Coordinates of C-alpha atoms in Angstrom, one line a residue:
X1 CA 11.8 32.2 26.0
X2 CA 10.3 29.1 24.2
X3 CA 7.6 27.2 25.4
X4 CA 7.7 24.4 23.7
X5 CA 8.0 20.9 26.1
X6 CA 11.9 19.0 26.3
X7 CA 12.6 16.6 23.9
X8 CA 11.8 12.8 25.2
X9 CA 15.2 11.1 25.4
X10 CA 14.9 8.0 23.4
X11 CA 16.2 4.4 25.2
X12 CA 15.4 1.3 25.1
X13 CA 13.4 1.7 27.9
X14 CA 11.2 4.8 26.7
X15 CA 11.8 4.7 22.7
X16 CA 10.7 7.1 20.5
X17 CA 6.7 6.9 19.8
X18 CA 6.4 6.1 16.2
X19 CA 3.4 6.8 13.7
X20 CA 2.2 4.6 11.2
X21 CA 3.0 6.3 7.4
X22 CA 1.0 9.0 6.8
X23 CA -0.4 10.2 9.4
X24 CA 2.0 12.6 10.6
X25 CA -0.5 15.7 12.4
X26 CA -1.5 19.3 11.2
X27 CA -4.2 19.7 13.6
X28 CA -4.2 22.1 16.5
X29 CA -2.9 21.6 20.2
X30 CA -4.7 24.7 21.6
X31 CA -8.0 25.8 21.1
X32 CA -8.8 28.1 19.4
X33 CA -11.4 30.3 21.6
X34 CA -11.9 33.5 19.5
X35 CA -12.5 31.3 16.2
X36 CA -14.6 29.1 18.7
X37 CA -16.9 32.2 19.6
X38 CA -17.1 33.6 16.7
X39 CA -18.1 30.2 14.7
X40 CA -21.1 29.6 18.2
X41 CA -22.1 33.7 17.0
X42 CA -22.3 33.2 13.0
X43 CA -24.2 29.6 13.6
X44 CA -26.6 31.1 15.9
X45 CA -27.4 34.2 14.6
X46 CA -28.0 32.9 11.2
X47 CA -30.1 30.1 12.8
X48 CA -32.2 33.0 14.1
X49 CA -32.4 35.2 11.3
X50 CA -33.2 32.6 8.5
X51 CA -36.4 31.6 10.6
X52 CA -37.9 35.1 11.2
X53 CA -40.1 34.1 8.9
X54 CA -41.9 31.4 11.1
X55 CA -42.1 33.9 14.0
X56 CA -43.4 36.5 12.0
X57 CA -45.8 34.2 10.2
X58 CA -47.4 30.5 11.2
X59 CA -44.9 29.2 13.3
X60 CA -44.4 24.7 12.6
X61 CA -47.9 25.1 10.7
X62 CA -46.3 27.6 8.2
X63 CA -45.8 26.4 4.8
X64 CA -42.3 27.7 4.5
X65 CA -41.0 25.8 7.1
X66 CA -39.4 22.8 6.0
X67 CA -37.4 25.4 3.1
X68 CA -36.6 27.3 5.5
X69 CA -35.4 24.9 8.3
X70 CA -33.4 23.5 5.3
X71 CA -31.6 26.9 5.1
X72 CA -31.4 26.8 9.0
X73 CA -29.1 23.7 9.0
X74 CA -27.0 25.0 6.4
X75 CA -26.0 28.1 8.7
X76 CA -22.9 25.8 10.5
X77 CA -21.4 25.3 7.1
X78 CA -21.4 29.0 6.4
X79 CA -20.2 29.8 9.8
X80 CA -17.6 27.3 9.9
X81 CA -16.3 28.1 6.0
X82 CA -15.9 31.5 7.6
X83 CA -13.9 31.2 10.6
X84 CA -11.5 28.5 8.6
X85 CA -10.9 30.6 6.0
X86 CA -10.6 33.7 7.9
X87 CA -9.7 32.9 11.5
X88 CA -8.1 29.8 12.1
X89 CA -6.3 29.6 8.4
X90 CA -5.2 26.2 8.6
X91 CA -2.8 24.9 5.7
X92 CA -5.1 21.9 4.7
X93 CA -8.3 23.4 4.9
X94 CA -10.3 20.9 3.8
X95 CA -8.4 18.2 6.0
X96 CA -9.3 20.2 8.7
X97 CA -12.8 20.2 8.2
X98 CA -12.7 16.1 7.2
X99 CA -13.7 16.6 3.9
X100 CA -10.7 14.6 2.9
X101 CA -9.3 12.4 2.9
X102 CA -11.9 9.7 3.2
X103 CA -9.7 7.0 4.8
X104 CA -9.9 4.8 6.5
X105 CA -12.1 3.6 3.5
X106 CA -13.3 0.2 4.7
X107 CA -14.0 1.3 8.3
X108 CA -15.8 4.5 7.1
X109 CA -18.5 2.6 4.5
X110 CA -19.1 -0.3 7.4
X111 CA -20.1 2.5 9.7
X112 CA -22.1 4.0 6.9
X113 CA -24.0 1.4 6.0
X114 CA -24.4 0.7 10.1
X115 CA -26.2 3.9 10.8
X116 CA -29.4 3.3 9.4
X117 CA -29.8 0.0 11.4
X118 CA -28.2 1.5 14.5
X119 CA -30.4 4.4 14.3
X120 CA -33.5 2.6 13.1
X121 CA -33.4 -0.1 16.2
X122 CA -32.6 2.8 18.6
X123 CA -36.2 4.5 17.5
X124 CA -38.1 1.5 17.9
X125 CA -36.3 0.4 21.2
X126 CA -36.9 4.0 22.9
X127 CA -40.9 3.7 22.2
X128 CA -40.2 0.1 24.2
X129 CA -38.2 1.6 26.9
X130 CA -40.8 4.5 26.8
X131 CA -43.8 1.7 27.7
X132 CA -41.5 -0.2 30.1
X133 CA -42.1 3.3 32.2
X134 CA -45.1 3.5 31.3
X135 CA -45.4 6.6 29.3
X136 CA -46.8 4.6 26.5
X137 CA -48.6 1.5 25.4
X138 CA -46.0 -0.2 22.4
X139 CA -47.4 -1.8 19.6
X140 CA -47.9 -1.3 15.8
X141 CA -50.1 1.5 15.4
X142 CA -52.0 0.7 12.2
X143 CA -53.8 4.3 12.5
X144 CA -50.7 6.7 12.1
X145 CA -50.7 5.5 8.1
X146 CA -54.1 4.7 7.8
X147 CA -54.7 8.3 5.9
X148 CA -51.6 8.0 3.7
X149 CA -52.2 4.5 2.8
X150 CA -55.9 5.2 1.4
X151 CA -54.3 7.4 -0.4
X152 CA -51.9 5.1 -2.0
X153 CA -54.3 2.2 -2.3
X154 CA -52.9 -0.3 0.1
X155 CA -53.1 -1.4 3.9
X156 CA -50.8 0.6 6.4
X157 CA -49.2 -2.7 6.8
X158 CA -48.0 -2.7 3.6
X159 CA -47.1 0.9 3.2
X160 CA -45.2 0.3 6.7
X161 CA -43.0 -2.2 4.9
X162 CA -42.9 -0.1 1.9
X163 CA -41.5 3.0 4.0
X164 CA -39.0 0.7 6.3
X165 CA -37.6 -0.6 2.4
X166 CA -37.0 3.1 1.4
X167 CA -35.2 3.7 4.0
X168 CA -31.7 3.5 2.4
X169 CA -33.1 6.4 -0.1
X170 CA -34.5 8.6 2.5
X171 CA -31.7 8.4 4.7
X172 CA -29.1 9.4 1.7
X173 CA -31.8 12.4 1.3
X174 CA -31.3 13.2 4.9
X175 CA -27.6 13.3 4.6
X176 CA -27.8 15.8 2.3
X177 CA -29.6 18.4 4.5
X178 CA -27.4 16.5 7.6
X179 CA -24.6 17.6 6.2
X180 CA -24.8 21.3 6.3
X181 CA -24.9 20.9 10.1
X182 CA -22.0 18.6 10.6
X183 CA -19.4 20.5 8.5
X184 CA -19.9 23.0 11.0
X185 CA -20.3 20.4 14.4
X186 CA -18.5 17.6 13.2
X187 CA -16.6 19.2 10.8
X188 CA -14.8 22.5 12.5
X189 CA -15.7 22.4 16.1
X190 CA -14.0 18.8 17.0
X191 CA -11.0 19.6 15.5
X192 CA -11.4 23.0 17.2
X193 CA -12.3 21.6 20.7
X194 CA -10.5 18.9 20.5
X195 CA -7.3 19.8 22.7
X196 CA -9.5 19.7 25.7
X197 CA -10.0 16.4 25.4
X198 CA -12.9 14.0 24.3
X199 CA -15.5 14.5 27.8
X200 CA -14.9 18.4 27.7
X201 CA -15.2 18.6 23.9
X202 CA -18.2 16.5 23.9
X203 CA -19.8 18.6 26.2
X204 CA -19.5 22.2 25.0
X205 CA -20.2 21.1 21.7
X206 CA -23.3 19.8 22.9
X207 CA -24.4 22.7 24.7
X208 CA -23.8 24.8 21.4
X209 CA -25.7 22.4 19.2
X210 CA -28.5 22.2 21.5
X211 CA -28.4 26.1 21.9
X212 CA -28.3 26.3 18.3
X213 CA -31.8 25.1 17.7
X214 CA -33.5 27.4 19.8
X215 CA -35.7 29.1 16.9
X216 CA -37.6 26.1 16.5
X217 CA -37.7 24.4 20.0
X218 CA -39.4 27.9 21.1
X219 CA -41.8 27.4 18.5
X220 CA -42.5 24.0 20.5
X221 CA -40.5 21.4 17.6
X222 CA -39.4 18.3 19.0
X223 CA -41.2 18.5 22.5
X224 CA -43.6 20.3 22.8
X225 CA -42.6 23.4 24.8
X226 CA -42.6 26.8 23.9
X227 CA -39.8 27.8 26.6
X228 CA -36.0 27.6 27.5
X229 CA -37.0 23.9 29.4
X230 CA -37.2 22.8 25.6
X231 CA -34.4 24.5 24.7
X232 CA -32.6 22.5 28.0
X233 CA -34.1 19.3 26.8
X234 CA -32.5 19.4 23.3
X235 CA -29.2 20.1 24.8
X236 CA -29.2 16.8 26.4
X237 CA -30.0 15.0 23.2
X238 CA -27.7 16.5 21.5
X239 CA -24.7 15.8 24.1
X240 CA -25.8 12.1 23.9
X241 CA -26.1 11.8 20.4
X242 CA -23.2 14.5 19.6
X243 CA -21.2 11.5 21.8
X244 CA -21.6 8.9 18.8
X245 CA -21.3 11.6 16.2
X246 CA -17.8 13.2 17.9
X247 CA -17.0 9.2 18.6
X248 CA -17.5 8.5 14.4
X249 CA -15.5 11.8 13.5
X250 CA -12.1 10.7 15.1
X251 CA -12.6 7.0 14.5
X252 CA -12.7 7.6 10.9
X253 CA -11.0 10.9 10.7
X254 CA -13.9 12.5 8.1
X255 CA -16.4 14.2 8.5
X256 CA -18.9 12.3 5.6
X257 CA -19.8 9.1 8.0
X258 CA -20.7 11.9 11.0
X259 CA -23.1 13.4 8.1
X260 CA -24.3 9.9 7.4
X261 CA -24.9 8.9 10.6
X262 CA -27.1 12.5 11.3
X263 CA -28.9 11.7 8.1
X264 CA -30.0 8.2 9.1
X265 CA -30.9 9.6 12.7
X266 CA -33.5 12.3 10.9
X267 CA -34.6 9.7 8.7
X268 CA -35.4 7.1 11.5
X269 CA -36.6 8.6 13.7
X270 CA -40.3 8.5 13.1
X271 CA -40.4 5.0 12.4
X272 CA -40.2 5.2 16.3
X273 CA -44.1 6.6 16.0
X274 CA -45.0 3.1 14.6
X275 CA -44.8 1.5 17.8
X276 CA -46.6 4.2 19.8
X277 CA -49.8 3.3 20.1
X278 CA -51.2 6.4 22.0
X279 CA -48.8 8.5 20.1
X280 CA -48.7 12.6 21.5
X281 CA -46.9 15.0 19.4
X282 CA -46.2 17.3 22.4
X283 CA -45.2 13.9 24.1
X284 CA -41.3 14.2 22.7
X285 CA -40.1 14.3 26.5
X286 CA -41.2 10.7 27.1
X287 CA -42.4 9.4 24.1
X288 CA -39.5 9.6 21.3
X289 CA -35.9 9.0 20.3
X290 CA -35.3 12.9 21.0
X291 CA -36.5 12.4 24.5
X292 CA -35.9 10.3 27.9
X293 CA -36.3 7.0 26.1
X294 CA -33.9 8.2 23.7
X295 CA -31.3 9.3 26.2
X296 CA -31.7 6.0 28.7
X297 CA -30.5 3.7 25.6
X298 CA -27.6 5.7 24.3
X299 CA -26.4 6.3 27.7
X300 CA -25.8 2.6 28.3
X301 CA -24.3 2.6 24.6
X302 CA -22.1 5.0 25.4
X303 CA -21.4 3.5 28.7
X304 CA -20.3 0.7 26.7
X305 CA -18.2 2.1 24.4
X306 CA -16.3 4.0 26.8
X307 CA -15.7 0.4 28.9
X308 CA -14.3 -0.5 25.5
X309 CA -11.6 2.4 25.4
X310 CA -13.7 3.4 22.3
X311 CA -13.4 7.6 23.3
X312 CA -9.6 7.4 24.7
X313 CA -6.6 4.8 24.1
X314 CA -8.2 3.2 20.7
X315 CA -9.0 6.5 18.6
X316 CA -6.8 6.8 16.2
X317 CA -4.2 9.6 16.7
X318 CA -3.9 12.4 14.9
X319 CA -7.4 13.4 13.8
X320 CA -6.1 15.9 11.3
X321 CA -3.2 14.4 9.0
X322 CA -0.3 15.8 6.4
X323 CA -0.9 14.9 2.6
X324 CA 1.6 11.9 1.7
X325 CA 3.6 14.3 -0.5
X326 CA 4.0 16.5 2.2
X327 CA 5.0 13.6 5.2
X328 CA 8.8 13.8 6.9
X329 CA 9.7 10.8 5.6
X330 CA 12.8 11.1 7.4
X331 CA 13.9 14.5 6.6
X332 CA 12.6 17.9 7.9
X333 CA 9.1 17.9 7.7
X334 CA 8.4 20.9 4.8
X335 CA 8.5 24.4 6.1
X336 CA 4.7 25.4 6.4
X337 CA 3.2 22.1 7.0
X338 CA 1.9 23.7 9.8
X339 CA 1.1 27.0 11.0
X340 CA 4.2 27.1 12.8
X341 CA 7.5 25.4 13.1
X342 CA 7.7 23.5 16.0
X343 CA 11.5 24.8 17.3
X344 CA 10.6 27.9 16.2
X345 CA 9.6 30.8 18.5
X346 CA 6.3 32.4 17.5
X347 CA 6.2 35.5 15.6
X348 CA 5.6 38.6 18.1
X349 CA 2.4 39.1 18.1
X350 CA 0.7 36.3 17.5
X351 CA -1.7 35.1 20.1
X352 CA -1.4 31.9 22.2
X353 CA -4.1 30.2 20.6
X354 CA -2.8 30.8 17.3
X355 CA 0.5 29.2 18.0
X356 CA -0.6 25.8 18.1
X357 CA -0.7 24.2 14.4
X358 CA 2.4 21.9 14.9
X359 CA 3.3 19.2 12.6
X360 CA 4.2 16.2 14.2
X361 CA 8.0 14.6 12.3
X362 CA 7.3 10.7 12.9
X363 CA 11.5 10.3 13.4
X364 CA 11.6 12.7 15.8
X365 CA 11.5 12.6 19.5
X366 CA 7.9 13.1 20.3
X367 CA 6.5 15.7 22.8
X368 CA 3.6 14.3 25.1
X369 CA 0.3 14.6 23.7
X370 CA -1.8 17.2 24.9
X371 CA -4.8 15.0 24.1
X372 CA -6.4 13.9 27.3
X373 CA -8.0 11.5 25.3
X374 CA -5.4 8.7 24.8
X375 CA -2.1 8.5 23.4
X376 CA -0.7 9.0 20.2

């Protein structure tokens, strides 16, 4: 017996939904859990076995580390390459992971070239927010370059202004490391989780994320704390900032402004130590962008957008599009432009979540959207 939903009756009244050329959808209605589990398994693990290293050796003081946490964010790609090739086997691999196409072209580079200033602001504006509470006193502290800029033979003023110019260069060096995490976050697990809608999707991917940088928040990275309340901590930054991220992914359907975006967040973030004038490095909870500050501002950013329709009605449906040579256009949409027809009954033996790759025929009736998100 076939599963698939009754056709919606076309009439004046309820007519047909129609997509705009080219975007008719490959991407998945179901989730796919196993591939899911065993992408949040690969990440992990890796994450833990690349940094051995630091356990075994100095911990954040050991030389190695910056390599080696280098390699660390490099263990999504791996483990998303794996379970796209070999699990989930979608017909347009690299659509599904939003490495093309880059479209829509303008919207992407203004969002690129956003980031930095986005990102950049919010550093500075959580050490405000952080002295508004009280947790520090705001103000340029002169003293946190006063080493390097002796060493460069100029004033930390100058260097300061020197460093904020550079920023463009070190956030497209950032992106580069950025990027090995959000082929796996951004990349496959949105697409993946995305069938849930945009507040359930946000969330678990969140909780993974955060999870996933447990080797180095144990070691006391980021706040301080060498046990699973750090781990807890990083979870909620990344839901918050995973938000914006997941937000940038569907808006712009690729995966390159998400990497962007992650890039100019690394690379911004210590401007943020500029302003703290009684700076603490075990102080991430309530001094820095990573921590309460941090999570106050892009909670009433996100507060905003959602006001705005930004994560439902306005994202741009569907996230994972057909090639132009391979679109409807009117006729039968080309047998395997999916992973399975969608009047066709699934092949015994293939499980549920497997059976959801549908392509979506722009002149045929349309079948509601199991996106909780919005609508088509």
């Amino acid at each position: 017996m076939s599963t698939n939903p009754a056709p919606v009756i076309p009439t004046s009244a309820n007519p047909v939904p129609q997509d705009p050329p080219g975007v008719d959808s490959a991407e998945p209605t179901r989730v796919p859990w196993p591939a899911v589990a065993v992408y949040t398994v690969l990440a992990c693990g890796l994450a833990w076995l690349v940094t051995i290293p630091l356990w075994l050796g100095d911990g954040l003081a050991d030389p190695k580390f910056t390599w080696l946490v280098l390699l660390m964010m490099y263990t999504p790609t791996v483990a998303a390459l794996i379970v796209t090739f070999f699990i989930v086997k979608p017909k347009y691999k690299a659509r599904y992971l939003g490495l093309t196409p880059f479209k829509p072209v303008v919207r992407s580079i203004v969002l690129i070239l956003v980031w930095p200033i986005v990102f950049g602001l919010l550093a500075v504006s959580a050490a405000f927010v952080a002295s508004l509470f009280g947790w520090v006193d705001f103000g340029f502290n002169a003293s946190a370059l006063e080493e390097d800029a002796a060493l460069a033979g100029m004033s930390a003023e100058a260097l300061a202004l020197l460093s904020i110019a550079m920023t463009p260069l070190i956030v497209v060096q950032a992106t580069f490391a950025a990027f090995g995490e959000e082929l796996g976050w951004r990349g496959f697990l949105v697409p993946a989780l995305k069938p849930l809608g945009f507040w359930p999707m946000a969330i678990i991917s969140g909780v993974i994320w955060g999870v996933w940088h447990a080797p180095i928040i144990l070691l006391g990275y980021n706040f301080g704390r060498t046990d699973i309340f750090g781990v807890l901590l990083m979870i909620v930054f990344c839901f918050f900032v995973g938000v914006i991220l997941n937000w940038s992914r569907l808006w712009c359907r690729n995966v390159w402004v998400a990497a962007v975006g992650h890039g100019a967040l690394n690379a911004t973030a210590p401007i943020g130590f500029l302003f703290v004038m009684n700076f603490d490095p075990a102080g991430g909870l309530t001094q820095t962008v990573v921590g309460a500050p941090g999570w106050i501002i892009m909670a009433a950013i996100i507060v905003v957008m959602a006001g705005l329709g930004l994560f439902g009605k306005r994202l741009p449906k569907p996230l994972v599009t057909v090639p132009a040579k391979h679109l409807s256009g009117g006729h039968p949409a080309p047998r395997g432009a999916g992973v399975s027809n969608p009047t066709a009954e699934p092949a015994v033996g293939t499980p549920e979540w497997a059976q959801g790759y549908v392509p979506h025929t722009r002149n045929a009736p349309d079948a509601p959207s199991t996106d909780r998100g919005g609508e088509r």
